[in-house]
Coordinates of C-alpha atoms in Angstrom, one line a residue:
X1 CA -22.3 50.4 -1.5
X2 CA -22.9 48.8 2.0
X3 CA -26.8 47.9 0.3
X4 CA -24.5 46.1 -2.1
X5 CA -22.1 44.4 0.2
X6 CA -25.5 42.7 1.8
X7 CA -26.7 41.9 -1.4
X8 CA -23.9 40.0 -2.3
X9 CA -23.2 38.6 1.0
X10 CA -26.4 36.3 0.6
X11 CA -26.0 32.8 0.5
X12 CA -21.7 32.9 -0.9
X13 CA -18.8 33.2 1.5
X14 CA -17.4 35.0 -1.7
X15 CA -18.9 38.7 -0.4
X16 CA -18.2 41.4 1.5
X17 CA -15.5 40.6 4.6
X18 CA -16.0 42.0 8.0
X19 CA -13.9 44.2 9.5
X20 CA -13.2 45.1 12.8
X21 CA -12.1 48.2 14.8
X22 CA -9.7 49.5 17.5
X23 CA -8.2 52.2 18.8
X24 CA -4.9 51.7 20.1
X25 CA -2.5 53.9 22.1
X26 CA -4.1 57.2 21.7
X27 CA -4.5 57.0 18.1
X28 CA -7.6 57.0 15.5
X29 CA -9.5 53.7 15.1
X30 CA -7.6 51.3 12.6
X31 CA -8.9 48.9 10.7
X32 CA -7.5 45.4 12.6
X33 CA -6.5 42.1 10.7
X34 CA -9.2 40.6 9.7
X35 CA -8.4 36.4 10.3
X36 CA -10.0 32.9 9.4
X37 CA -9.6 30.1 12.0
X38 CA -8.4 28.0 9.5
X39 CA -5.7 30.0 7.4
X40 CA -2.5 30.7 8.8
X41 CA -1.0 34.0 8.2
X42 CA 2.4 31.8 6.6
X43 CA 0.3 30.0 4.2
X44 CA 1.2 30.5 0.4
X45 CA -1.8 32.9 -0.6
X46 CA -2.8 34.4 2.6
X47 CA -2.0 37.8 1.1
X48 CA -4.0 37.7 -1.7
X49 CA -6.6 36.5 0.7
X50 CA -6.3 38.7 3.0
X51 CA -6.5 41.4 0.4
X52 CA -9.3 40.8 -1.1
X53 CA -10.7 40.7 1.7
X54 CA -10.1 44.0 3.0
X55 CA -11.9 45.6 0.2
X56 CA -14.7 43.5 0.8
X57 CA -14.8 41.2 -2.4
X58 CA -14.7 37.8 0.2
X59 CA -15.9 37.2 3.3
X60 CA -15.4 33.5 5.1
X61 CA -18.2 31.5 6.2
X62 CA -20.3 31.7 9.4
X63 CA -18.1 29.4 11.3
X64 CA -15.1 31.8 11.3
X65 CA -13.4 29.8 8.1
X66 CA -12.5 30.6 4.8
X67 CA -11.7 26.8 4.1
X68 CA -9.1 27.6 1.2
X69 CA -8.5 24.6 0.1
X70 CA -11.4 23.7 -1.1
X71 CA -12.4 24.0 -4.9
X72 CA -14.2 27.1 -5.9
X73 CA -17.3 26.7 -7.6
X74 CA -18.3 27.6 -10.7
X75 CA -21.4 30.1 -9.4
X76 CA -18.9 31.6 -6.3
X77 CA -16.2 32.6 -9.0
X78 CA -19.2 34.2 -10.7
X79 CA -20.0 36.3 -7.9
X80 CA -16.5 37.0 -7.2
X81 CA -15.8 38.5 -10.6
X82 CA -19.0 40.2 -10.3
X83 CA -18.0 42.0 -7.6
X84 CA -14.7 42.6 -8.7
X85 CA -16.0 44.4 -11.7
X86 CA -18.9 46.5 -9.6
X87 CA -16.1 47.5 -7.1
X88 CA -14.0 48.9 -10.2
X89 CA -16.3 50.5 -12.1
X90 CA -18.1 52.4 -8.7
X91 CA -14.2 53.4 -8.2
X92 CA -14.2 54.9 -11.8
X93 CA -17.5 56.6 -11.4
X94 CA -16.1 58.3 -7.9
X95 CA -12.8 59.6 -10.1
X96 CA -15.2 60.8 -13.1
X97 CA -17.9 62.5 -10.1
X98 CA -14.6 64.2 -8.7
X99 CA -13.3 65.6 -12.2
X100 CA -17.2 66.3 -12.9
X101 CA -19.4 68.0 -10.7
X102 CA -22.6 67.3 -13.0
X103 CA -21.9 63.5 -13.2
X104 CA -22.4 62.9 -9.4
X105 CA -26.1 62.7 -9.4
X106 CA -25.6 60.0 -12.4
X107 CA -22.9 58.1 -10.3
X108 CA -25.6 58.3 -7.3
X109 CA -28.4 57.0 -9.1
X110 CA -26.1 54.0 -11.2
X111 CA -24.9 52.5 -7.6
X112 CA -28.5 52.8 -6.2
X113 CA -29.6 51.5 -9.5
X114 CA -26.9 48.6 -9.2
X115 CA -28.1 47.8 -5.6
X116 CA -32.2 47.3 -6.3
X117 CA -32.0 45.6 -9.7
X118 CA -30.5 42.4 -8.1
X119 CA -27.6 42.0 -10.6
X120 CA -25.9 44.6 -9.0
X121 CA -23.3 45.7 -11.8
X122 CA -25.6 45.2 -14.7
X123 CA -27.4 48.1 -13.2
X124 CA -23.8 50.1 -13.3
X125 CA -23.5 49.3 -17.2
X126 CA -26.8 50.0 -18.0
X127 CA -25.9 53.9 -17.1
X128 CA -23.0 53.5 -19.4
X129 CA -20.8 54.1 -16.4
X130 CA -17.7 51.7 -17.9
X131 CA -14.9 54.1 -19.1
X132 CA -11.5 54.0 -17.6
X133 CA -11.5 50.6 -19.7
X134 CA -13.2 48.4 -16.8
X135 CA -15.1 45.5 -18.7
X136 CA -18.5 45.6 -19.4
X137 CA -21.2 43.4 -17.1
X138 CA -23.5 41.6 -19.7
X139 CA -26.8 43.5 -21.3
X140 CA -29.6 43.4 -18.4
X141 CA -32.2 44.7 -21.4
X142 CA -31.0 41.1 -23.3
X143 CA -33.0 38.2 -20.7
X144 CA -30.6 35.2 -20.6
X145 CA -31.7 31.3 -20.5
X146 CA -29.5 28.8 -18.6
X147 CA -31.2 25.6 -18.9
X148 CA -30.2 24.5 -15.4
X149 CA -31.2 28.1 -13.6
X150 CA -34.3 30.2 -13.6
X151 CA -34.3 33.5 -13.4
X152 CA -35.6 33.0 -9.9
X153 CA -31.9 31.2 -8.6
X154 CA -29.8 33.4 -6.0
X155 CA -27.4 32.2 -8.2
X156 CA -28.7 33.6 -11.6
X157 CA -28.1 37.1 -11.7
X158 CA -24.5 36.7 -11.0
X159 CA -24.1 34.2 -13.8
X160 CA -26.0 36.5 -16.1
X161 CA -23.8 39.4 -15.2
X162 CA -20.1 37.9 -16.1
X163 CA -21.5 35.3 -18.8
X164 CA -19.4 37.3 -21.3
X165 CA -16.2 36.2 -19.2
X166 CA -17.1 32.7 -17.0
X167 CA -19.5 31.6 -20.1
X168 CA -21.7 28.4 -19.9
X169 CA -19.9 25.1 -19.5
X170 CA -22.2 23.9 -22.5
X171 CA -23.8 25.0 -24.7
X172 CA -26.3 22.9 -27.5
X173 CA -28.6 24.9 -29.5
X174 CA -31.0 26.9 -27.5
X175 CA -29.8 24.8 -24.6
X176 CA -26.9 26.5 -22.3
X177 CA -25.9 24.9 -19.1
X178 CA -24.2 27.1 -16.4
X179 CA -23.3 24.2 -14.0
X180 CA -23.0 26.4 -11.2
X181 CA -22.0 24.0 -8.3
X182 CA -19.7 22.3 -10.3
X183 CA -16.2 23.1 -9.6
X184 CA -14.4 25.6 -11.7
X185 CA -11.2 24.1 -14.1
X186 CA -8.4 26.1 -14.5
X187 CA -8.8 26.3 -18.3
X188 CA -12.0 28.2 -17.3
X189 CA -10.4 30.1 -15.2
X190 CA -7.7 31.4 -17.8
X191 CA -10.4 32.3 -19.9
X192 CA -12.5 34.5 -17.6
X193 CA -9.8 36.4 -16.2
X194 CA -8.1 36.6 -20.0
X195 CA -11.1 38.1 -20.7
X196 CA -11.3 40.6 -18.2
X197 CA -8.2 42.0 -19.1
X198 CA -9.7 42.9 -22.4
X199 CA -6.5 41.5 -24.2
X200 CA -7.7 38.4 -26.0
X201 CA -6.6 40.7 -29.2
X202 CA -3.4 40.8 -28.4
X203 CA -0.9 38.7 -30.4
X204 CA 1.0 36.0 -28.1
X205 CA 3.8 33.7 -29.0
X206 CA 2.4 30.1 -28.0
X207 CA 5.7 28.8 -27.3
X208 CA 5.7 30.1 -23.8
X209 CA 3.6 27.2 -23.1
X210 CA 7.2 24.9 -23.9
X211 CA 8.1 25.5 -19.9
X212 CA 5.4 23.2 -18.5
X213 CA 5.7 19.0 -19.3
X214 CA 1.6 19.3 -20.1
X215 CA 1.3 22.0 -22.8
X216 CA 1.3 19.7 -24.9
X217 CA -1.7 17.9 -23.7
X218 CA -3.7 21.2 -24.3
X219 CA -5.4 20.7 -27.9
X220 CA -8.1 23.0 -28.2
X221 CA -6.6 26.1 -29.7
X222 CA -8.9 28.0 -27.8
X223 CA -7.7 26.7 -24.6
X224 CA -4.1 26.6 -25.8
X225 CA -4.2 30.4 -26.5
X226 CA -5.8 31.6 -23.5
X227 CA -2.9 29.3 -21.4
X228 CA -0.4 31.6 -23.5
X229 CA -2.0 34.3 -23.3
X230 CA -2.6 33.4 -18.7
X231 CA 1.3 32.7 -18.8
X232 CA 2.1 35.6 -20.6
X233 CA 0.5 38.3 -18.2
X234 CA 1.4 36.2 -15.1
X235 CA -1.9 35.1 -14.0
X236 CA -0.8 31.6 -14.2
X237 CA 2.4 30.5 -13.2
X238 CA 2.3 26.5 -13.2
X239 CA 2.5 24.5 -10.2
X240 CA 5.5 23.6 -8.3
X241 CA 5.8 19.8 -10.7
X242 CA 6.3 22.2 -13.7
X243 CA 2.4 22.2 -15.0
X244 CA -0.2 23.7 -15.9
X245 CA -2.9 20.8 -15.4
X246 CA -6.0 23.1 -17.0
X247 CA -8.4 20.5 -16.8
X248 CA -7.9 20.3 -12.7
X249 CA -9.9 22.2 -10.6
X250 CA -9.3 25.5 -8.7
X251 CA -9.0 26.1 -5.2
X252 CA -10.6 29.1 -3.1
X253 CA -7.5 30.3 -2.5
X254 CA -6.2 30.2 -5.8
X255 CA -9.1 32.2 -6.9
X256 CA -7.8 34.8 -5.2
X257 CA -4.4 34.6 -6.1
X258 CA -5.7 34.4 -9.6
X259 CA -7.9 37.1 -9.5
X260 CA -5.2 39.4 -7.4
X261 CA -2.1 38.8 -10.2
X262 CA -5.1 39.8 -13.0
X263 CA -5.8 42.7 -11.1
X264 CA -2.0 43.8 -11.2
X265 CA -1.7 42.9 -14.7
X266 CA -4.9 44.8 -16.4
X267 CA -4.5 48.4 -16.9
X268 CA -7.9 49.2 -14.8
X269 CA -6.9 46.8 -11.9
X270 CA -5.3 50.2 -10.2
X271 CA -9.3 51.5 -9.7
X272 CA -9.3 48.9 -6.8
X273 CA -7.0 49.9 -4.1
X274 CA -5.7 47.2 -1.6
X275 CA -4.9 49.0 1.6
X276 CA -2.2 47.5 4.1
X277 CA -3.1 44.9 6.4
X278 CA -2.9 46.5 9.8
X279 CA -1.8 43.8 12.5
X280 CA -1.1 44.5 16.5
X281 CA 2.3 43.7 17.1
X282 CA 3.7 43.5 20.5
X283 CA 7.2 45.3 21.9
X284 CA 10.2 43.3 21.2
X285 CA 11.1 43.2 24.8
X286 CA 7.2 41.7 25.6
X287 CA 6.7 38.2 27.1
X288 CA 4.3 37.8 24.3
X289 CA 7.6 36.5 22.6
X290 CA 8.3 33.9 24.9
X291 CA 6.6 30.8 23.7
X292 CA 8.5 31.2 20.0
X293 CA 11.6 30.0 22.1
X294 CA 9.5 26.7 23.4
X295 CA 10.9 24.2 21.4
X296 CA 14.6 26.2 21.0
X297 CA 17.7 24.2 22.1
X298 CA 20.7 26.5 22.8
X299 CA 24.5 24.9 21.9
X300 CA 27.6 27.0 22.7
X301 CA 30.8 27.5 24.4
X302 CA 31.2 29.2 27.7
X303 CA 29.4 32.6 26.4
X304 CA 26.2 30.7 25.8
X305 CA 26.5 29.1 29.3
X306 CA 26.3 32.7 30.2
X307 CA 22.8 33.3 29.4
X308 CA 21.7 29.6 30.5
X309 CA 23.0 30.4 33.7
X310 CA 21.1 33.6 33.5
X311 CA 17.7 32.4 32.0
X312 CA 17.6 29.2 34.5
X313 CA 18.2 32.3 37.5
X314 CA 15.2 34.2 36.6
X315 CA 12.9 31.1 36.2
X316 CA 13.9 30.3 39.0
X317 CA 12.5 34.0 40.4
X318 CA 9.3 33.0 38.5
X319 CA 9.9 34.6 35.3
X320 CA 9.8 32.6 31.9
X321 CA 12.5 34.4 29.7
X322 CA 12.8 32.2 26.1
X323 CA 9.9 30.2 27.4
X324 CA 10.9 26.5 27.7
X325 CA 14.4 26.5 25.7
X326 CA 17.0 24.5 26.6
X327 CA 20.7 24.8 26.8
X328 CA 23.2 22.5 26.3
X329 CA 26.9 24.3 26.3
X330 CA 30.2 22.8 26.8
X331 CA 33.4 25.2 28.4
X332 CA 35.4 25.5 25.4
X333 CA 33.4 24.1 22.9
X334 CA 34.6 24.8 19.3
X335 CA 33.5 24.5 15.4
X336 CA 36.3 21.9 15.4
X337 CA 34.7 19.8 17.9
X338 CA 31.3 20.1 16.2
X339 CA 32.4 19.3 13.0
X340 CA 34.6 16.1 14.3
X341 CA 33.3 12.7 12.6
X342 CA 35.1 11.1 15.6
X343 CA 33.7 13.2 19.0
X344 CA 35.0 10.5 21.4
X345 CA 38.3 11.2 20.3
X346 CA 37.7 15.6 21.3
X347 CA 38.7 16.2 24.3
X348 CA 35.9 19.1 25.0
X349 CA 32.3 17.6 23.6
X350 CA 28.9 17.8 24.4
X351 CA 27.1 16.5 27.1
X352 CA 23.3 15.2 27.4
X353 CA 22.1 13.3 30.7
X354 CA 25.9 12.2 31.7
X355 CA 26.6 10.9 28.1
X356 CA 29.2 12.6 26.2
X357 CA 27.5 13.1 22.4
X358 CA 28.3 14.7 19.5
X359 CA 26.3 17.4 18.4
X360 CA 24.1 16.1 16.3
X361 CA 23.8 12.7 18.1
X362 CA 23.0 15.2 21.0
X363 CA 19.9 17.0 19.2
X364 CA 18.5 13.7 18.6
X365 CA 17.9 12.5 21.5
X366 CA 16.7 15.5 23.0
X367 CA 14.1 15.5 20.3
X368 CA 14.9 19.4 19.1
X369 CA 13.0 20.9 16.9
X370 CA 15.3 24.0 16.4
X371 CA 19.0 24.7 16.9
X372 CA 20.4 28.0 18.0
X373 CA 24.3 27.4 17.4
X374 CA 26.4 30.1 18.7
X375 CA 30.4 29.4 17.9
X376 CA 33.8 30.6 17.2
X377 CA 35.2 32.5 19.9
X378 CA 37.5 29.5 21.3
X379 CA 38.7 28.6 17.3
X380 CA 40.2 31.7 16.9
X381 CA 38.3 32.5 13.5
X382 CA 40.1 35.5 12.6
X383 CA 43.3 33.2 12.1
X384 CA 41.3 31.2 8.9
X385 CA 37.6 32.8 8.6
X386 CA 37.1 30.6 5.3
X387 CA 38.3 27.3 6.8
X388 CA 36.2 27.5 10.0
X389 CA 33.6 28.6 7.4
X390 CA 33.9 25.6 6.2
X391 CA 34.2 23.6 8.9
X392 CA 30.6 25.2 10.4
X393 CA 28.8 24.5 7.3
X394 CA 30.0 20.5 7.6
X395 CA 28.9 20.8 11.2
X396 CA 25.8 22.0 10.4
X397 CA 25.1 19.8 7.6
X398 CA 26.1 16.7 9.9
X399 CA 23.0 17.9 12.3
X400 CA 20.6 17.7 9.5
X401 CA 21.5 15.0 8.2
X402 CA 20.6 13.3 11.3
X403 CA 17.8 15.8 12.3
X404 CA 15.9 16.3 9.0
X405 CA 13.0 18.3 10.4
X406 CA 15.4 20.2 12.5
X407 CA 15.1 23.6 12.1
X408 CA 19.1 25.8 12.6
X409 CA 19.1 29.3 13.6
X410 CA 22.7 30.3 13.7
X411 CA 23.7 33.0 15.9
X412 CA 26.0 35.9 15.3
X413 CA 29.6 35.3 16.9
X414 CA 29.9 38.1 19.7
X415 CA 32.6 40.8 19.7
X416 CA 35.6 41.2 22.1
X417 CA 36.1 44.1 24.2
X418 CA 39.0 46.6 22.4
X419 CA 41.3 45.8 24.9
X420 CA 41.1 42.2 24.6
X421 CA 41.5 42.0 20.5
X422 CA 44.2 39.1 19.2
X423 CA 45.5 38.7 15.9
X424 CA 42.8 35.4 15.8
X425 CA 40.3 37.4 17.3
X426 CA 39.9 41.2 16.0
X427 CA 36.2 42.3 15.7
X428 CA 36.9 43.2 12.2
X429 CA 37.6 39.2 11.8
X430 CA 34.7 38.2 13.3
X431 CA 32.5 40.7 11.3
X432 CA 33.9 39.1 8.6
X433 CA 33.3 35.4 9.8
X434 CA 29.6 36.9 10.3
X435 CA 29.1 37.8 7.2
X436 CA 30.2 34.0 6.1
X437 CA 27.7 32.2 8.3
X438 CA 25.0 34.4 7.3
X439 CA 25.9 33.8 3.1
X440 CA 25.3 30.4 4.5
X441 CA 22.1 30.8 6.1
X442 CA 21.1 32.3 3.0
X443 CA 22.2 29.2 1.0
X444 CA 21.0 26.7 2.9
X445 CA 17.9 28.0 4.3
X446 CA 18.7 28.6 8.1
X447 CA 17.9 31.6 10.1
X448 CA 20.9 33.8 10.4
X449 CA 20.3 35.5 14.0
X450 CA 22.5 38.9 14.7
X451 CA 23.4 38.6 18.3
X452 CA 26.5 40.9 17.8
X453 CA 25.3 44.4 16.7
X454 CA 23.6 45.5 19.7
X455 CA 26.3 44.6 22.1
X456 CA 29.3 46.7 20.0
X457 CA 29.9 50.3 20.7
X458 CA 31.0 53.2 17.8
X459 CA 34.6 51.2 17.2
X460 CA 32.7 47.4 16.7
X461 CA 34.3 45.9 20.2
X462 CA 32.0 44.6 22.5
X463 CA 31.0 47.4 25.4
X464 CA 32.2 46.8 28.5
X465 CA 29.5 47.4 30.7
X466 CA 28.2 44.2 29.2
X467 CA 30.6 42.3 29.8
X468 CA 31.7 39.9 33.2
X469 CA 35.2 39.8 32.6
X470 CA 36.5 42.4 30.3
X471 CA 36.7 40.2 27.4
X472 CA 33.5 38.1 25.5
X473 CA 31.6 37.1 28.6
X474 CA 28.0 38.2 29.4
X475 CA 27.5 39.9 32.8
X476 CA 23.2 40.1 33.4
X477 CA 23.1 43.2 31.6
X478 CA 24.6 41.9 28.6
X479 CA 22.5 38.5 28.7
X480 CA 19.5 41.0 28.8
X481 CA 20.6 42.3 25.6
X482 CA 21.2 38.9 24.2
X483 CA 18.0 38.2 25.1
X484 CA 15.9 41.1 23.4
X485 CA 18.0 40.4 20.2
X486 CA 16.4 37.3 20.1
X487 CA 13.0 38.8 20.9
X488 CA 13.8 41.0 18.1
X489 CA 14.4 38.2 15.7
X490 CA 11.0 36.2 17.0
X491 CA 8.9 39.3 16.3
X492 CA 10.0 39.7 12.4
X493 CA 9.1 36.3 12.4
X494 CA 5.1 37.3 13.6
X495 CA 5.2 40.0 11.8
X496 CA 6.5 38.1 8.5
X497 CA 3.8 35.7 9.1
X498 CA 6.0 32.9 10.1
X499 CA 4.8 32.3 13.4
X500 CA 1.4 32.9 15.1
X501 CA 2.2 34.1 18.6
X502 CA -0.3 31.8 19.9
X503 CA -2.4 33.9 21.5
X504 CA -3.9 37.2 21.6
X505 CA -1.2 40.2 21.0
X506 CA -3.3 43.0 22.5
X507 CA -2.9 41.5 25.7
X508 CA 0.8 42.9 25.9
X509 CA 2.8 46.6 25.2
X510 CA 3.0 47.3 21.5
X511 CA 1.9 49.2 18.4
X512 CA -0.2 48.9 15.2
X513 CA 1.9 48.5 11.9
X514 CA 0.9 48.2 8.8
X515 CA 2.0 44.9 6.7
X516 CA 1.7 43.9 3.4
X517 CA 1.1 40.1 4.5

C-alpha cells in the first residue's frame, strides 16, 4: 500500500496525506492532527477534509495548503475516486484474506499487481478482487483513447481507471475528450458519485428536485435523474440560496464532502474506516486558554467586580488570567437598568471613561467584540423569573442592535449561600431563571456560559468557603473557580473547532482526545 500512496502522490495534492507522530504522557504513539495552513478547523467541511485525509485519500500541496476553495479539476477528482475505490476494494480483499487462508497470496499479488501496472486499481479488478459490491475500475485488457491524452499523460491512467463513473466531457465518434484540467461541474459530479453507488437502477421520484428554485432549469433527463437520484441519497444537499446550480463548478472541499456523504450512503462505503481525529488539547486550568478571553468585555453587578478586582490583582503580580479582558461593572447593577430605553433616568448605570452609558451605548464605544453579561442577583429574579426573562432578552437584543458583530456570552446567575436564601432569591429560582437564559441562548445564538454549577454544594446553595461575605460574593478562592469555568467553556470551544488557540498546544499540561472534527 505505501508503493501505492507514492504512486498516487505524484504530481496531485489529491494523494496520500502525511501523518505525524507523538507520544504523549506515557502513552503509545498517536496519530496527531494532521492541519493545512490555510483551513481552519471551524470551517464548514473541515471534517470531511480532515477525514479523508487520515486514510490517506488527500494530501495538501507542498506549501503546507490544501487551498479548499478552489475548484477541483476534472483529472484530480479522477484520482480521488480512483483511490477511493483502490482503498475499498484492498479493505475487502484483507476481510476475504482473513475469512480465507488460501486467498492471501491472491490478495498479495492483486495489491503488488495494482502498485507496478501504473493504474493502480485496474490491477486490483483484473484479479477479480471486487466482491463485497465495491465498483469495478474500468477493463485494463480494453486500451482506451482520449483524444486530448496519450497514454503517456500522468494523468491518463487515472482517467482510464474511473471512465465508467467521471466519463469524457465529449464525446464525437471515435473522438472522446477527457478535459482533464478543466474544472469539474456538479452535474458531473452527481453522476460519478451516483454511479459509484451502483444505484442508477433504482426507481426515484423526480419530484424531490421541487425544493430547489433551479430544478427546473435542469433539462436533460439524464442530468435531471441523476440530481434526484444525488438528493435522494444525500450527496447533494443544495446550497444555502435553495439551489442546486449543476452547471457550476465544484470546489476541493466540496469534493470531499461529496465524496464523504457517498461513502456513508453506499452499502460498501463501511470497507473504508475513518478513524477519529486525535488533537492535543491543553488542561482547562492552562494559560494556553488565556488569549480566547482577549477581546472579552465583562458587564455585571458587584459579584462581577469581584473577579475584576481579582484578575486586575494578579496582573498586577505578573500573571495574565483571561488575557486582555476588560471589565466594566456597576455596584448594583440590574436587568432593569440594562434593559431601560431611558439610562439617564436609572439611578445605577454603567460607566465608561467618566461617562455614564447605557449598556449597549457602552460596548460601542469600547469597540467589544464579545459580551460576557452576568445579571440578576440585585432584581430579585426568583420574585418574576419569566418577566426578568423578558426583560434580559430586550436587553440583550438592544446591545445587538447597536453592536451587530458583537458576539454575547451570557453567564449563569450565581447561587446564594443556604443561609442567605429569600423568597426573590432561592437557588431553586435561580436554577430556574438559568434554565430561561440559556433556552435563550439557544434561540438566539449566544453562548450560554454555566458559572453556577461548580460553585454549589450537594443542596444547590453556593459553598461557603467561596464566598467573601456569606452570601453571593467571590472571595479569591471562589473567583478562581469562576475563572476555570470559563477556561472550561474556552476549551469546548478548541476542541469544537471554534477557536484556534493560536499557538502551539503541546507547549502546555494536557492530554490527547480523540474528536470527530
Amino acid at each position: 500500500m505505501l508503493a501505492i500512496v507514492v504512486a498516487l502522490s505524484i504530481g496531485s495534492p489529491f494523494a496520500s496525506a502525511r501523518v505525524a507522530y507523538a507520544a504523549a504522557d506515557g502513552e503509545p504513539d498517536r496519530a496527531v492532527e494532521i492541519s493545512f495552513s490555510d483551513l481552519p478547523r471551524w470551517d464548514w467541511a473541515y471534517a470531511d477534509i480532515m477525514a479523508l485525509a487520515n486514510v490517506g485519500l488527500i494530501d495538501g500541496y507542498d506549501d503546507g495548503t490544501f487551498k479548499h476553495e478552489q475548484p477541483i479539476t476534472r483529472g484530480e477528482f479522477a484520482i480521488l475516486l480512483n483511490a477511493t475505490l483502490l482503498k475499498a476494494t484492498e479493505a475487502n480483499e484483507l476481510t476475504e484474506a482473513s475469512e480465507a487462508p488460501d486467498a492471501s497470496a491472491a490478495a498479495a499479488a492483486t495489491a503488488d499487481g495494482a502498485t507496478t501496472a501504473g493504474a493502480t486499481a485496474a490491477g486490483a479488478t483484473a484479479a477479480g478482487a471486487t466482491a463485497g459490491g465495491v465498483p469495478l475500475f474500468a477493463d485494463p485488457s480494453v486500451p482506451y483513447v482520449f483524444s486530448d491524452l496519450s497514454p503517456d499523460d500522468e494523468i491518463y491512467p487515472y482517467a482510464a481507471s474511473v471512465r465508467n463513473y467521471l466519463r469524457v466531457r465529449r464525446a464525437r465518434g471515435t473522438s472522446a475528450t477527457y478535459e482533464a484540467g478543466a474544472p469539474l461541474l456538479r452535474s458531473e459530479a452527481a453522476e460519478a458519485l451516483v454511479r459509484m453507488l451502483n444505484v442508477e437502477d433504482i426507481d426515484v421520484d423526480e419530484s424531490i428536485l421541487g425544493a430547489y428554485a433551479d430544478a427546473g432549469e435542469i433539462t436533460s433527463p439524464a442530468v435531471r435523474r441523476n440530481a434526484a437520484l444525488a438528493v435522494h441519497y444525500g450527496i447533494f444537499v443544495g446550497g444555502e440560496d435553495g439551489v442546486l446550480s449543476p452547471g457550476g463548478s465544484v470546489s476541493r472541499a466540496e469534493a470531499c464532502v461529496l465524496l464523504r456523504r457517498m461513502l456513508q450512503a453506499a452499502p460498501w462505503g463501511g470497507l473504508i474506516e475513518f478513524p477519529s481525529t486525535r488533537m492535543y488539547v491543553p488542561d482547562a486550568d492552562s494559560g494556553f486558554y488565556n488569549t480566547f478571553f482577549n477581546d472579552a468585555v465583562f458587564v455585571g453587578d458587584s459579584v462581577s467586580q469581584g473577579l475584576s478586582i481579582y484578575v486586575l490583582s494578579q496582573r498586577s503580580r505578573g500573571d495574565s488570567p483571561l488575557g486582555t479582558a476588560r471589565f466594566v461593572t456597576a455596584v448594583s447593577y440590574s436587568i432593569r437598568a440594562a434593559a431601560s430605553d431611558n439610562y439617564q433616568s436609572n439611578r445605577i448605570n454603567l460607566t465608561w471613561q467618566g461617562q455614564r452609558m447605557s449598556i449597549e451605548d457602552c460596548l460601542s464605544t469600547m469597540g467589544a467584540k464579545e459580551l460576557y453579561l452576568m445579571l440578576g442577583v440585585n432584581d430579585g429574579v426568583g420574585s418574576n423569573p419569566t418577566y426578568y426573562r423578558d426583560l434580559y432578552d430586550k436587553a440583550l437584543k438592544k446591545v445587538v442592535a447597536r453592536n451587530p458583530e458583537i458576539k454575547i456570552r451570557v453567564q449563569s446567575c450565581t447561587p446564594v449561600t443556604l443561609t442567605r436564601e429569600t423568597p426573590s432569591l432561592r437557588n431553586s429560582e435561580l436554577d430556574r431563571f438559568n434554565a430561561m437564559l440559556k433556552e435563550i441562548c439557544e434561540s438566539e445564538g449566544y453562548d450560554y456560559v454555566d458559572i453556577a454549577s461548580p460553585m454549589k454544594r450537594q443542596d444547590n446553595s453556593f459553598r461557603p468557603e467561596l464566598s467573601s461575605d456569606r452570601y453571593v460574593h467571590m472571595n479569591n478562592d471562589g473567583s478562581r473557580v469562576w475563572i476555570g469555568a470559563l477556561y472550561a467553556f474556552a476549551r469546548q470551544k478548541y476542541i469544537d473547532g471554534e477557536w484556534d488557540g493560536g499557538g502551539d498546544p503541546q507547549q502546555y499540561p494536557g492530554i490527547w482526545i480523540d474528536t470527530d472534527i
